[in-house]
JSON list of C-alpha atoms in Angstrom, two decimals:
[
{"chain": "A", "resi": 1, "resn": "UNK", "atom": "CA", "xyz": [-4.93, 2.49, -0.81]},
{"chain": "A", "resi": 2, "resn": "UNK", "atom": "CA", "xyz": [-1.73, 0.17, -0.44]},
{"chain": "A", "resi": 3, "resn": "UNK", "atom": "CA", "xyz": [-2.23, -3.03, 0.69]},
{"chain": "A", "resi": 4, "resn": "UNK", "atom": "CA", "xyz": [-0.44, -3.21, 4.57]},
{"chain": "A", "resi": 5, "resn": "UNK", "atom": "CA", "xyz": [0.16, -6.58, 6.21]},
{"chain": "A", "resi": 6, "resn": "UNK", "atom": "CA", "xyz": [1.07, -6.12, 9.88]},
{"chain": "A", "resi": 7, "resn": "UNK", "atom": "CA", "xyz": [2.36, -9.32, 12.05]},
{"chain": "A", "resi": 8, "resn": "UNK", "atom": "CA", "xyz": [1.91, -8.44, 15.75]},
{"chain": "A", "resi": 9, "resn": "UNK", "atom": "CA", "xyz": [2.08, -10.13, 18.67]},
{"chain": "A", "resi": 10, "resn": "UNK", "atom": "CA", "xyz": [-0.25, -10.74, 22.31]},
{"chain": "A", "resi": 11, "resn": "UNK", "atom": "CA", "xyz": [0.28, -7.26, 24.54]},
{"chain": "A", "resi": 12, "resn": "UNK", "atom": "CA", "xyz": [2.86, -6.10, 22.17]},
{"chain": "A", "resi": 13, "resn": "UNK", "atom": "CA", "xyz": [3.18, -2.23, 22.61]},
{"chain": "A", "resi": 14, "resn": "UNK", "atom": "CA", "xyz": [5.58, -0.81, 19.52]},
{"chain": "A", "resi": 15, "resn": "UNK", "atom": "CA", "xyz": [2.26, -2.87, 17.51]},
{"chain": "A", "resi": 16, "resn": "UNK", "atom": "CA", "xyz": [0.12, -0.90, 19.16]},
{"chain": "A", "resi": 17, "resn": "UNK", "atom": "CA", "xyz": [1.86, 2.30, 18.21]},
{"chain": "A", "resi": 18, "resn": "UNK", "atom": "CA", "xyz": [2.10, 1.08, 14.47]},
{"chain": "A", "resi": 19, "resn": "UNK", "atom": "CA", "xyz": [-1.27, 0.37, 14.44]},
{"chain": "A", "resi": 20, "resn": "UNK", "atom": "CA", "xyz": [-2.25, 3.61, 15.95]},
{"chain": "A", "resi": 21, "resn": "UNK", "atom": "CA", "xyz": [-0.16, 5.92, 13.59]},
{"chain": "A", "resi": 22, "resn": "UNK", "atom": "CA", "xyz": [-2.17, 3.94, 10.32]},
{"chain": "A", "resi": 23, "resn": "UNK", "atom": "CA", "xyz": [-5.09, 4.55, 11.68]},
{"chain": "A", "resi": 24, "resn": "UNK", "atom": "CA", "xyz": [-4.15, 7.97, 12.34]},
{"chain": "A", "resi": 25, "resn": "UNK", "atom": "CA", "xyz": [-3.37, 8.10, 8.46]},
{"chain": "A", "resi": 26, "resn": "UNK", "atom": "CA", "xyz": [-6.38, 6.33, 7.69]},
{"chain": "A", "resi": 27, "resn": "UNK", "atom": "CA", "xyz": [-4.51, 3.24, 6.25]},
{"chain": "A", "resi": 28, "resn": "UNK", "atom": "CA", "xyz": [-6.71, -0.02, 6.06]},
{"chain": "A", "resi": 29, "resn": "UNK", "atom": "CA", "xyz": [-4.41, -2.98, 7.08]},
{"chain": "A", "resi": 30, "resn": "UNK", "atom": "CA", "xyz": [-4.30, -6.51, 7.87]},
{"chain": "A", "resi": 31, "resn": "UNK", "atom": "CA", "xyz": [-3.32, -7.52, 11.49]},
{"chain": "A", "resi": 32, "resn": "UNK", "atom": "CA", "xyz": [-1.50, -10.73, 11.15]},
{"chain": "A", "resi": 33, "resn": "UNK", "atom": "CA", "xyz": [-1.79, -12.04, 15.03]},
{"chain": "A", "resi": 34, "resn": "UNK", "atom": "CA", "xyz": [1.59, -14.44, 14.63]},
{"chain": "A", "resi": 35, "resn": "UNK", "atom": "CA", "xyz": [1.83, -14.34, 18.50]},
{"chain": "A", "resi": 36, "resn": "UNK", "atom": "CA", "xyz": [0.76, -18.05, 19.48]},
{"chain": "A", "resi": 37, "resn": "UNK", "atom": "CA", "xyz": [0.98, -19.52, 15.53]},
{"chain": "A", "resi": 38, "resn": "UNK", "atom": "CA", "xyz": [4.30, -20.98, 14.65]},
{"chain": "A", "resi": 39, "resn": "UNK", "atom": "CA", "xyz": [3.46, -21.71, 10.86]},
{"chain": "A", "resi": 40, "resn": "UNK", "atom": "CA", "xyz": [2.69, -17.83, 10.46]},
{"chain": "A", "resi": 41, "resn": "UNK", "atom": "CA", "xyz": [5.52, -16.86, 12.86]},
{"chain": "A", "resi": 42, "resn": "UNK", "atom": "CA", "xyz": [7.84, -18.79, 10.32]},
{"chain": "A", "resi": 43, "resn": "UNK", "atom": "CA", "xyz": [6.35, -17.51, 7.32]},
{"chain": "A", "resi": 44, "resn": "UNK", "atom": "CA", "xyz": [6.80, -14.05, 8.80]},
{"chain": "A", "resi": 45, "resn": "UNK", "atom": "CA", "xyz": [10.19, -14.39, 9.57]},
{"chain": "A", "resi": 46, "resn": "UNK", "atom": "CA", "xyz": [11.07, -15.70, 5.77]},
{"chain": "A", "resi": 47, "resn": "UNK", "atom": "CA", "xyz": [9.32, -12.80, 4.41]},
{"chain": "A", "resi": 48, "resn": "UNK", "atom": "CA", "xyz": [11.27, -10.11, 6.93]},
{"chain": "A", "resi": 49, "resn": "UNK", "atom": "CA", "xyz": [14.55, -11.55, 6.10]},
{"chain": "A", "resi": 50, "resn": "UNK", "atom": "CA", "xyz": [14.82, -13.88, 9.34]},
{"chain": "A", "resi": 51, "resn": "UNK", "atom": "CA", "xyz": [13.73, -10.66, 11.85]},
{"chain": "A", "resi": 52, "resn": "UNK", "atom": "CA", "xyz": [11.66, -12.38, 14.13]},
{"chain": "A", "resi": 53, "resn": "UNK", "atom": "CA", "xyz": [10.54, -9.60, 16.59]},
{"chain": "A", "resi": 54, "resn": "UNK", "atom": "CA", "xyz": [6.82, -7.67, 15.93]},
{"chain": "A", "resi": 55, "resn": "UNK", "atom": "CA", "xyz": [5.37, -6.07, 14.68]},
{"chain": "A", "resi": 56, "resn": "UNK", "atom": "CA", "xyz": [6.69, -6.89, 11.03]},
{"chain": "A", "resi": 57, "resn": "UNK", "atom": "CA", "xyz": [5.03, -4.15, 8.61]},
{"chain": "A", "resi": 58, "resn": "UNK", "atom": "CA", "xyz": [4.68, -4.90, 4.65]},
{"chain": "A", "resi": 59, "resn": "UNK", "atom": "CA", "xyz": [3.63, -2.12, 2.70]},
{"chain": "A", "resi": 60, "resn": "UNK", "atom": "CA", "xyz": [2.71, -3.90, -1.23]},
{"chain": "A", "resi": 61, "resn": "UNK", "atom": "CA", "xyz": [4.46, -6.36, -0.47]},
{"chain": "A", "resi": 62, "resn": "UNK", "atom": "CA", "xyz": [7.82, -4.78, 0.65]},
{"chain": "A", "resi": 63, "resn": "UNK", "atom": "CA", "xyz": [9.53, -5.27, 3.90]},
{"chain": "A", "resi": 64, "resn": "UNK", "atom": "CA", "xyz": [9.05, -1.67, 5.67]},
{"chain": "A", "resi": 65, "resn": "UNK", "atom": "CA", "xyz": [10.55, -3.15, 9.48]},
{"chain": "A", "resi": 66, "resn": "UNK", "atom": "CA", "xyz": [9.40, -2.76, 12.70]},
{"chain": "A", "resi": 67, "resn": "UNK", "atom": "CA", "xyz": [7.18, -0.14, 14.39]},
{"chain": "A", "resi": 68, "resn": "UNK", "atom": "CA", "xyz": [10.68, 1.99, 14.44]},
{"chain": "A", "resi": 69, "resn": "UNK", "atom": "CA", "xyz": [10.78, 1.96, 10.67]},
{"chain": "A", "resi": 70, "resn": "UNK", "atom": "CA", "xyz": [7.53, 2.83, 9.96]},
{"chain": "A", "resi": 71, "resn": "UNK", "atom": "CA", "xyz": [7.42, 5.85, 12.21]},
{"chain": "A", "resi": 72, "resn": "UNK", "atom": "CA", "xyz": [10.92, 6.90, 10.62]},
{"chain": "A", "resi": 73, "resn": "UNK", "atom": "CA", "xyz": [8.94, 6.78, 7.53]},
{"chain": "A", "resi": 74, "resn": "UNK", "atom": "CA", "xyz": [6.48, 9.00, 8.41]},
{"chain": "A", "resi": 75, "resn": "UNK", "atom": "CA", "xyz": [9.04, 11.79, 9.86]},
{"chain": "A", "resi": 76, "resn": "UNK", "atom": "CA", "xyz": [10.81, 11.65, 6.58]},
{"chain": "A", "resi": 77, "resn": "UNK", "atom": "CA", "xyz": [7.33, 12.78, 5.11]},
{"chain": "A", "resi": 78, "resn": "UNK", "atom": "CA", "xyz": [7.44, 9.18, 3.07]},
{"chain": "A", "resi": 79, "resn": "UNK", "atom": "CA", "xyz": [4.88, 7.39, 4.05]},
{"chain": "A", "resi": 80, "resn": "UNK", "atom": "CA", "xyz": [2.17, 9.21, 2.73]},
{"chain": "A", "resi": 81, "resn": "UNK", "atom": "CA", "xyz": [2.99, 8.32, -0.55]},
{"chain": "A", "resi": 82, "resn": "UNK", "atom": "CA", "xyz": [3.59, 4.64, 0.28]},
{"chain": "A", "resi": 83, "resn": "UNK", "atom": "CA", "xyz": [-0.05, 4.38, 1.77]},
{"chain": "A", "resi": 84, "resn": "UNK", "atom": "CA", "xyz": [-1.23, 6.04, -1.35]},
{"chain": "A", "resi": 85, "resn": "UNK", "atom": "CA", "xyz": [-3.16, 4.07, -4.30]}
]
């Protein structure tokens, strides 16, 4: 399985929906909780290209986007093979 970084954020509802739809795929990830941390904030917004809203999805270590992204991803029948080993 791909290795999936997600920042989120406290009571953040589009990272509740991204973590719902990889979990509905079965995709093991890494919740990032950047909320209240302002070193991982900043380290999240270097690696998303200065986007600073959540969630902030890395799929092997590429920038997917937001919780938009992801589930454009997955309607464009692409992110099964990006979760793939």
């Amino acid at each position: 399985m791909a290795k999936i970084e997600l920042y989120s954020g406290f009571l953040c509802g589009y990272c509740f929906a991204a973590k719902r739809l990889l979990k509905r795929k079965g995709a093991n990830f890494e919740e990032i909780k950047s909320g209240f941390r302002p070193a991982l904030r900043a380290k999240m917004m270097e690696r998303a290209g200065g986007r600073h809203t959540v969630p902030q999805i890395f799929i092997d270590g590429i920038h997917i986007g937001g919780c938009d992204e992801l589930h454009a991803l997955d309607a464009a029948g692409k992110l099964d093979s990006m979760l793939a080993p």
